[in-house]
């Protein structure tokens, strides 16, 4: 029988549910969406002293953040050459640098928050399937 589900949903514990809880009457910042982006933003803001309310329509991490391949790659959608051509040398370089730092940020959050997720720094390869790719 074919099952259509996610490895993470099958193997990770269900996130704590706050459904039905009354909302705090005041907040400095309201973050909408409890995926990687929203939870990271909310965490950083709260660490900076802000009273943060995080609103999530389903459950924490239920959408793309728990359906992905789990690979923290340092890359942009486009190649460096294409990025520089489209956005110029300066911005292209900045974008690439930010992408390179992304995996470091993931690792830092995992360490700081002691998230038990079997994070491994294993490197990656960019393969050329034909000479044009090379
Ligand atoms: C199949 C797949 C494989 C992937 N593989 C990888 C990978 O290997 N490596 C990688 O780096 N990236 C991968 N990605 C991309 C990565 O998962 C996403 O970039 C990342 O999870 C996006 O996080 P997010 O918080 O922005 O969005 P989401 O995780 O989608 O979170 C958005 C949240 O907002 C909530 N929401 C939306 N509207 C509202 C509203 N009006 N009110 C309240 N809540 C709302 C949603 O319910 C959801 O929980 C993959 C994505 C997919 C789909």
Coordinates of C-alpha atoms and ligand atoms in Angstrom, one line a residue:
X1 CA 0.0 0.0 0.0
X2 CA 1.4 3.5 -0.9
X3 CA 1.5 6.0 1.9
X4 CA 1.8 9.7 1.3
X5 CA 3.3 11.2 4.3
X6 CA 6.5 12.8 5.5
X7 CA 9.5 11.2 7.3
X8 CA 9.6 14.1 9.8
X9 CA 5.8 13.8 10.6
X10 CA 6.3 10.0 11.2
X11 CA 9.5 10.3 13.3
X12 CA 9.5 13.6 15.1
X13 CA 7.3 14.2 18.1
X14 CA 4.2 16.4 17.5
X15 CA 4.9 20.0 18.4
X16 CA 3.1 21.4 21.4
X17 CA -0.3 22.7 20.5
X18 CA -1.5 26.1 21.7
X19 CA -4.9 25.8 19.9
X20 CA -7.7 27.5 21.7
X21 CA -5.4 29.5 24.0
X22 CA -6.4 33.1 24.3
X23 CA -4.0 35.6 22.6
X24 CA -1.9 37.8 24.7
X25 CA -3.6 41.3 25.0
X26 CA -0.4 43.1 23.9
X27 CA 2.6 42.4 21.8
X28 CA 5.5 44.4 20.5
X29 CA 5.7 42.3 17.4
X30 CA 3.3 39.8 15.9
X31 CA 4.9 37.3 13.6
X32 CA 2.6 35.4 11.2
X33 CA 3.6 31.9 10.3
X34 CA 5.4 29.3 12.4
X35 CA 7.7 27.7 9.9
X36 CA 11.5 28.1 10.0
X37 CA 11.3 31.8 9.0
X38 CA 8.6 32.8 11.6
X39 CA 9.9 30.8 14.5
X40 CA 13.5 32.0 13.9
X41 CA 12.3 35.6 13.6
X42 CA 10.2 35.3 16.7
X43 CA 13.0 33.7 18.7
X44 CA 15.5 36.4 17.8
X45 CA 13.1 39.2 18.6
X46 CA 12.1 37.6 21.9
X47 CA 15.8 37.2 22.8
X48 CA 16.2 40.9 22.1
X49 CA 13.6 41.6 24.7
X50 CA 10.5 42.1 22.5
X51 CA 7.1 40.6 23.6
X52 CA 6.4 38.5 20.6
X53 CA 3.2 36.8 19.5
X54 CA 3.6 34.1 16.9
X55 CA 0.5 33.2 15.0
X56 CA 0.3 29.9 13.2
X57 CA -2.8 28.7 11.2
X58 CA -2.0 25.0 11.5
X59 CA 0.6 23.7 13.8
X60 CA 4.3 24.8 14.2
X61 CA 6.4 23.8 11.2
X62 CA 3.5 22.0 9.5
X63 CA 4.1 23.3 6.0
X64 CA 7.3 23.5 3.9
X65 CA 9.5 23.4 7.1
X66 CA 8.5 19.9 7.8
X67 CA 8.2 18.6 4.3
X68 CA 11.7 19.4 3.1
X69 CA 14.7 17.2 2.4
X70 CA 16.5 18.4 5.5
X71 CA 19.6 19.6 3.7
X72 CA 21.1 22.8 4.8
X73 CA 22.8 23.9 1.6
X74 CA 24.7 27.1 1.1
X75 CA 23.5 28.0 -2.3
X76 CA 21.3 30.5 -4.3
X77 CA 18.7 29.5 -6.9
X78 CA 21.0 30.9 -9.6
X79 CA 24.7 30.3 -10.2
X80 CA 27.2 33.0 -9.1
X81 CA 27.7 34.1 -12.7
X82 CA 23.9 34.4 -13.3
X83 CA 23.4 36.2 -10.0
X84 CA 26.1 38.8 -10.8
X85 CA 24.7 39.3 -14.3
X86 CA 21.2 39.9 -12.9
X87 CA 22.0 41.9 -9.8
X88 CA 25.4 43.4 -10.4
X89 CA 28.7 42.5 -8.7
X90 CA 28.2 44.1 -5.3
X91 CA 24.7 42.9 -4.6
X92 CA 25.4 39.5 -6.2
X93 CA 28.4 39.1 -3.9
X94 CA 26.3 40.1 -0.9
X95 CA 23.6 37.6 -1.8
X96 CA 26.2 34.8 -2.3
X97 CA 27.8 35.7 1.1
X98 CA 24.4 35.6 2.8
X99 CA 23.7 32.2 1.2
X100 CA 27.1 30.9 2.4
X101 CA 26.3 32.0 5.9
X102 CA 22.9 30.3 5.9
X103 CA 24.1 26.8 6.9
X104 CA 26.3 28.4 9.7
X105 CA 23.2 30.1 11.0
X106 CA 21.2 26.8 11.0
X107 CA 24.1 25.2 12.9
X108 CA 24.4 28.0 15.4
X109 CA 20.7 27.9 16.2
X110 CA 20.7 24.1 16.6
X111 CA 23.7 24.4 19.0
X112 CA 22.4 27.4 21.0
X113 CA 18.9 26.0 21.4
X114 CA 20.2 22.4 21.8
X115 CA 17.9 21.1 19.2
X116 CA 18.1 17.3 18.9
X117 CA 17.9 16.9 15.1
X118 CA 21.0 14.8 14.2
X119 CA 22.6 17.8 12.4
X120 CA 25.8 16.7 10.5
X121 CA 28.2 18.8 8.6
X122 CA 28.9 16.6 5.6
X123 CA 29.7 19.0 2.8
X124 CA 28.0 18.8 -0.6
X125 CA 29.0 18.3 -4.2
X126 CA 27.9 20.2 -7.2
X127 CA 27.9 17.7 -10.0
X128 CA 28.2 18.5 -13.7
X129 CA 26.0 16.1 -15.6
X130 CA 27.2 17.4 -19.0
X131 CA 30.1 19.5 -20.2
X132 CA 27.9 22.7 -20.4
X133 CA 27.2 22.4 -16.6
X134 CA 31.0 22.2 -16.0
Ligands
LIG1 C1 9.4 19.2 -0.8 C2 10.3 20.2 -0.3 C3 11.6 20.0 -0.1 C4 12.5 20.9 0.4 N1 13.8 20.6 0.6 C5 14.7 21.5 1.2 C6 16.0 21.2 1.6 O1 16.4 20.0 1.5 N2 16.8 22.1 2.1 C7 16.3 23.4 2.2 O2 17.1 24.3 2.7 N3 15.1 23.8 1.9 C8 14.2 22.9 1.4 N4 13.0 23.2 1.1 C9 12.6 24.6 1.3 C10 12.3 24.9 2.8 O3 11.5 23.8 3.3 C11 11.5 26.2 2.9 O4 12.3 27.2 2.2 C12 11.3 26.6 4.3 O5 10.7 25.6 5.1 C13 10.4 27.8 4.3 O6 10.1 28.1 5.6 P1 9.0 29.2 5.9 O7 8.9 29.4 7.4 O8 9.3 30.5 5.1 O9 7.7 28.6 5.3 P2 6.7 27.5 5.9 O10 7.5 26.4 6.6 O11 5.8 27.1 4.8 O12 5.9 28.2 7.0 C14 4.9 29.1 6.8 C15 3.9 29.0 7.9 O13 2.9 30.0 7.8 C16 1.7 29.5 8.1 N5 0.7 30.5 7.6 C17 0.5 30.8 6.3 N6 -0.4 31.8 6.2 C18 -0.8 32.1 7.5 C19 -1.7 32.9 8.1 N7 -2.5 33.8 7.3 N8 -1.9 33.0 9.4 C20 -1.1 32.2 10.2 N9 -0.2 31.3 9.7 C21 -0.1 31.2 8.4 C22 1.6 28.2 7.5 O14 0.7 27.3 8.1 C23 3.1 27.7 7.7 O15 3.2 26.9 8.9 C24 12.1 22.3 0.6 C25 10.7 22.6 0.4 C26 9.8 21.6 0.0 C27 8.3 21.9 -0.1

